[in-house]
Amino acid sequence: MSKERIFLSSPHMSGLEKDYIEDAFRTNWISPLGPHVSAFEQETADYVGVKGGVALNSGSSALHLALKLTGVEPGDVVFCSSLTFVASANPILYLGAEPVFIDSEPGSWNMCPDALRRAFENAVRLNKLPKAVVVVNIYGQSADFEKIKPLADQYNVPIIEDAAESFGAFYNNKPSGSFGDFSILSFNGNKMITTSGGGMLLSNNQKALEKARFWSTQAREPVLHYEHKEVGYNYRLSNILAGIGRGQLRVLTDRVEARRRVFERYRQELSPVSGIDFMPEMKNSRSSRWLTVMTLDPSTIKPSVNYLINQLSKEDIEARPAWKPLHLQPLFQKCLFFPHHTGDVAQSLFHKGICLPSGSNLTDAQQSKVLSIIHSVLKS
Ligand SMILES: *Cc1c(COP(=O)(O)O)cnc(C)c1O
């Protein structure tokens, strides 16, 4: 067995990226903008089935600009999924607004429509509707937009779809990232595809995208001298990184297939063990299976999640607990939280969930090694 470290999710280059990078070098179009940026935006928007995109230096920047476009200001409220990475909610704080967290539902692990409804009813009572709802597609599976969208529409609140982990997934046969008024992708090194670091804001609202493009390039007024009326940001993606993105986009479908195969093998070999379960996939959903998440029922399985993670780590294998829900983070301790009607689902997933190495470049032998260590820990 190889001695090299097995990662949770590592970059997986196809080789096609080099052609685009060489083109950027040949034309000396290294940065800032250039033809690869607009092509990457258009190709990504076409894949997702929306009118346009703005390529940015991170998914977090994309969320920040999406929230700004929905008019979030200091003192405003923004609803957000609780079971997610902190990046989903940090930009709410950048804008001086206050997140209100919504629990997961057991069937998808994503935002619970019933808890969302209660949050809206409470907001009406307080006479303070949110400016936006950040709906996260966790671990690659789309949220249940069929139920979430009518609620947001009823209160006339825009949806920001955080598709950072679900690029390449489908819901009702439509690509993930096409359900929000604004959607965001991440091309961080551990995501479905990577530009080493980057992100994209997607929408059908071209005028709004134009505004985001303006903000992302220091809000420079279209005159010769440097004229500024608004605060801007340096958020644009460089031409060279967009080139890497174009190469990666061409293999996105393969990357999804590979991760789904990884998930399937773990599931086949481990789900016969009593007390082990896997993240469910809704009937109308085709997850990107960004990460394979397994749950250990503590009433049946003796080794704890942390013990298993540590044993894997001793063998140079990276595994992690499920996301610690944001409503349990010290950073957000004063924020409201609307739980599922049976109790705190996100918290229970955090306690029993474990993310296994899931990269599209994970070899069969590496996966066998992970599996054999898990089996031996479970037997101990
Ligand atoms: C990775 C991630 C982000 C942020 O993306 P960056 O490109 O790292 O800024 C946002 N939301 C979720 C759910 C993520 O997993």
PDB file of N, CA and C and ligand atoms in Angstrom, residues 57-61 63 84-88 136-138 162-165 184-188 190-191 197-199 290 323, ligand 1:
ATOM      1  N   ASN A  57     -12.781  35.811  -7.435  1.00  0.00           N
ATOM      2  CA  ASN A  57     -11.635  35.132  -6.820  1.00  0.00           C
ATOM      3  C   ASN A  57     -12.019  34.112  -5.747  1.00  0.00           C
ATOM      4  N   SER A  58     -13.295  34.041  -5.382  1.00  0.00           N
ATOM      5  CA  SER A  58     -13.738  32.987  -4.459  1.00  0.00           C
ATOM      6  C   SER A  58     -15.261  32.886  -4.451  1.00  0.00           C
ATOM      7  N   GLY A  59     -15.718  31.782  -3.908  1.00  0.00           N
ATOM      8  CA  GLY A  59     -17.157  31.621  -3.701  1.00  0.00           C
ATOM      9  C   GLY A  59     -17.654  32.594  -2.648  1.00  0.00           C
ATOM     10  N   SER A  60     -16.808  32.871  -1.674  1.00  0.00           N
ATOM     11  CA  SER A  60     -17.182  33.829  -0.628  1.00  0.00           C
ATOM     12  C   SER A  60     -17.429  35.221  -1.218  1.00  0.00           C
ATOM     13  N   SER A  61     -16.559  35.635  -2.142  1.00  0.00           N
ATOM     14  CA  SER A  61     -16.766  36.935  -2.805  1.00  0.00           C
ATOM     15  C   SER A  61     -18.087  36.933  -3.562  1.00  0.00           C
ATOM     16  N   LEU A  63     -20.776  35.237  -2.848  1.00  0.00           N
ATOM     17  CA  LEU A  63     -21.868  35.369  -1.877  1.00  0.00           C
ATOM     18  C   LEU A  63     -21.988  36.803  -1.381  1.00  0.00           C
ATOM     19  N   THR A  84     -23.731  23.965   7.349  1.00  0.00           N
ATOM     20  CA  THR A  84     -22.908  24.394   6.224  1.00  0.00           C
ATOM     21  C   THR A  84     -21.559  24.883   6.732  1.00  0.00           C
ATOM     22  N   PHE A  85     -20.696  25.169   5.789  1.00  0.00           N
ATOM     23  CA  PHE A  85     -19.398  25.775   6.063  1.00  0.00           C
ATOM     24  C   PHE A  85     -19.624  27.250   6.387  1.00  0.00           C
ATOM     25  N   VAL A  86     -18.773  27.789   7.242  1.00  0.00           N
ATOM     26  CA  VAL A  86     -18.952  29.159   7.731  1.00  0.00           C
ATOM     27  C   VAL A  86     -18.992  30.190   6.596  1.00  0.00           C
ATOM     28  N   ALA A  87     -18.377  29.850   5.449  1.00  0.00           N
ATOM     29  CA  ALA A  87     -18.338  30.799   4.325  1.00  0.00           C
ATOM     30  C   ALA A  87     -19.733  31.161   3.822  1.00  0.00           C
ATOM     31  N   SER A  88     -20.722  30.283   4.059  1.00  0.00           N
ATOM     32  CA  SER A  88     -22.086  30.601   3.627  1.00  0.00           C
ATOM     33  C   SER A  88     -22.637  31.813   4.370  1.00  0.00           C
ATOM     34  N   VAL A 136     -28.300  26.443   1.023  1.00  0.00           N
ATOM     35  CA  VAL A 136     -27.072  25.706   0.704  1.00  0.00           C
ATOM     36  C   VAL A 136     -27.417  24.301   0.209  1.00  0.00           C
ATOM     37  N   ASN A 137     -26.708  23.855  -0.829  1.00  0.00           N
ATOM     38  CA  ASN A 137     -26.830  22.468  -1.308  1.00  0.00           C
ATOM     39  C   ASN A 137     -25.693  21.670  -0.687  1.00  0.00           C
ATOM     40  N   ILE A 138     -25.979  21.029   0.451  1.00  0.00           N
ATOM     41  CA  ILE A 138     -24.870  20.526   1.254  1.00  0.00           C
ATOM     42  C   ILE A 138     -24.309  19.205   0.727  1.00  0.00           C
ATOM     43  N   ASP A 162     -26.448  28.591  -2.668  1.00  0.00           N
ATOM     44  CA  ASP A 162     -25.037  28.303  -2.446  1.00  0.00           C
ATOM     45  C   ASP A 162     -24.745  26.911  -3.011  1.00  0.00           C
ATOM     46  N   ALA A 163     -24.274  26.914  -4.264  1.00  0.00           N
ATOM     47  CA  ALA A 163     -24.006  25.656  -4.970  1.00  0.00           C
ATOM     48  C   ALA A 163     -22.503  25.359  -4.989  1.00  0.00           C
ATOM     49  N   ALA A 164     -21.788  25.870  -3.971  1.00  0.00           N
ATOM     50  CA  ALA A 164     -20.326  25.692  -3.924  1.00  0.00           C
ATOM     51  C   ALA A 164     -19.920  24.220  -3.976  1.00  0.00           C
ATOM     52  N   GLU A 165     -20.768  23.359  -3.384  1.00  0.00           N
ATOM     53  CA  GLU A 165     -20.411  21.934  -3.297  1.00  0.00           C
ATOM     54  C   GLU A 165     -21.166  21.090  -4.324  1.00  0.00           C
ATOM     55  N   ILE A 184     -24.215  30.801  -6.433  1.00  0.00           N
ATOM     56  CA  ILE A 184     -22.755  30.927  -6.374  1.00  0.00           C
ATOM     57  C   ILE A 184     -22.101  29.558  -6.489  1.00  0.00           C
ATOM     58  N   LEU A 185     -20.923  29.568  -7.118  1.00  0.00           N
ATOM     59  CA  LEU A 185     -20.098  28.372  -7.215  1.00  0.00           C
ATOM     60  C   LEU A 185     -18.746  28.692  -6.572  1.00  0.00           C
ATOM     61  N   SER A 186     -18.054  27.647  -6.143  1.00  0.00           N
ATOM     62  CA  SER A 186     -16.680  27.811  -5.652  1.00  0.00           C
ATOM     63  C   SER A 186     -15.761  26.923  -6.477  1.00  0.00           C
ATOM     64  N   PHE A 187     -14.591  27.465  -6.813  1.00  0.00           N
ATOM     65  CA  PHE A 187     -13.553  26.676  -7.501  1.00  0.00           C
ATOM     66  C   PHE A 187     -12.323  26.575  -6.614  1.00  0.00           C
ATOM     67  N   ASN A 188     -12.579  26.501  -5.313  1.00  0.00           N
ATOM     68  CA  ASN A 188     -11.509  26.255  -4.353  1.00  0.00           C
ATOM     69  C   ASN A 188     -10.902  24.874  -4.635  1.00  0.00           C
ATOM     70  N   ASN A 190     -10.591  22.177  -3.111  1.00  0.00           N
ATOM     71  CA  ASN A 190     -11.246  20.945  -2.668  1.00  0.00           C
ATOM     72  C   ASN A 190     -12.643  20.751  -3.259  1.00  0.00           C
ATOM     73  N   LYS A 191     -13.065  21.599  -4.172  1.00  0.00           N
ATOM     74  CA  LYS A 191     -14.439  21.514  -4.691  1.00  0.00           C
ATOM     75  C   LYS A 191     -14.527  20.618  -5.932  1.00  0.00           C
ATOM     76  N   GLY A 197      -8.177  28.579  -6.837  1.00  0.00           N
ATOM     77  CA  GLY A 197      -9.026  29.385  -5.970  1.00  0.00           C
ATOM     78  C   GLY A 197      -9.887  30.215  -6.882  1.00  0.00           C
ATOM     79  N   GLY A 198     -11.169  30.309  -6.588  1.00  0.00           N
ATOM     80  CA  GLY A 198     -12.038  31.099  -7.447  1.00  0.00           C
ATOM     81  C   GLY A 198     -13.492  30.815  -7.147  1.00  0.00           C
ATOM     82  N   GLY A 199     -14.354  31.554  -7.815  1.00  0.00           N
ATOM     83  CA  GLY A 199     -15.785  31.361  -7.616  1.00  0.00           C
ATOM     84  C   GLY A 199     -16.542  32.037  -8.728  1.00  0.00           C
ATOM     85  N   TRP A 290     -20.159  15.399  -3.632  1.00  0.00           N
ATOM     86  CA  TRP A 290     -18.889  16.092  -3.382  1.00  0.00           C
ATOM     87  C   TRP A 290     -18.097  15.378  -2.293  1.00  0.00           C
ATOM     88  N   TRP A 323     -20.015  19.088   9.029  1.00  0.00           N
ATOM     89  CA  TRP A 323     -19.925  20.504   9.414  1.00  0.00           C
ATOM     90  C   TRP A 323     -20.544  20.716  10.791  1.00  0.00           C
TER      91      TRP A 323
HETATM   92  C1  LIG B   1     -16.378  26.208  -0.151  1.00  0.00           C
HETATM   93  C2  LIG B   1     -17.679  26.770   0.217  1.00  0.00           C
HETATM   94  C3  LIG B   1     -17.944  28.138   0.112  1.00  0.00           C
HETATM   95  C4  LIG B   1     -16.898  29.194  -0.148  1.00  0.00           C
HETATM   96  O1  LIG B   1     -16.157  29.068  -1.244  1.00  0.00           O
HETATM   97  P1  LIG B   1     -14.685  29.722  -1.318  1.00  0.00           P
HETATM   98  O2  LIG B   1     -14.398  29.680  -2.773  1.00  0.00           O
HETATM   99  O3  LIG B   1     -13.789  28.844  -0.508  1.00  0.00           O
HETATM  100  O4  LIG B   1     -14.764  31.106  -0.781  1.00  0.00           O
HETATM  101  C5  LIG B   1     -19.221  28.579   0.381  1.00  0.00           C
HETATM  102  N1  LIG B   1     -20.196  27.732   0.733  1.00  0.00           N
HETATM  103  C6  LIG B   1     -19.978  26.417   0.867  1.00  0.00           C
HETATM  104  C7  LIG B   1     -21.119  25.540   1.238  1.00  0.00           C
HETATM  105  C8  LIG B   1     -18.707  25.883   0.632  1.00  0.00           C
HETATM  106  O5  LIG B   1     -18.494  24.574   0.801  1.00  0.00           O
END
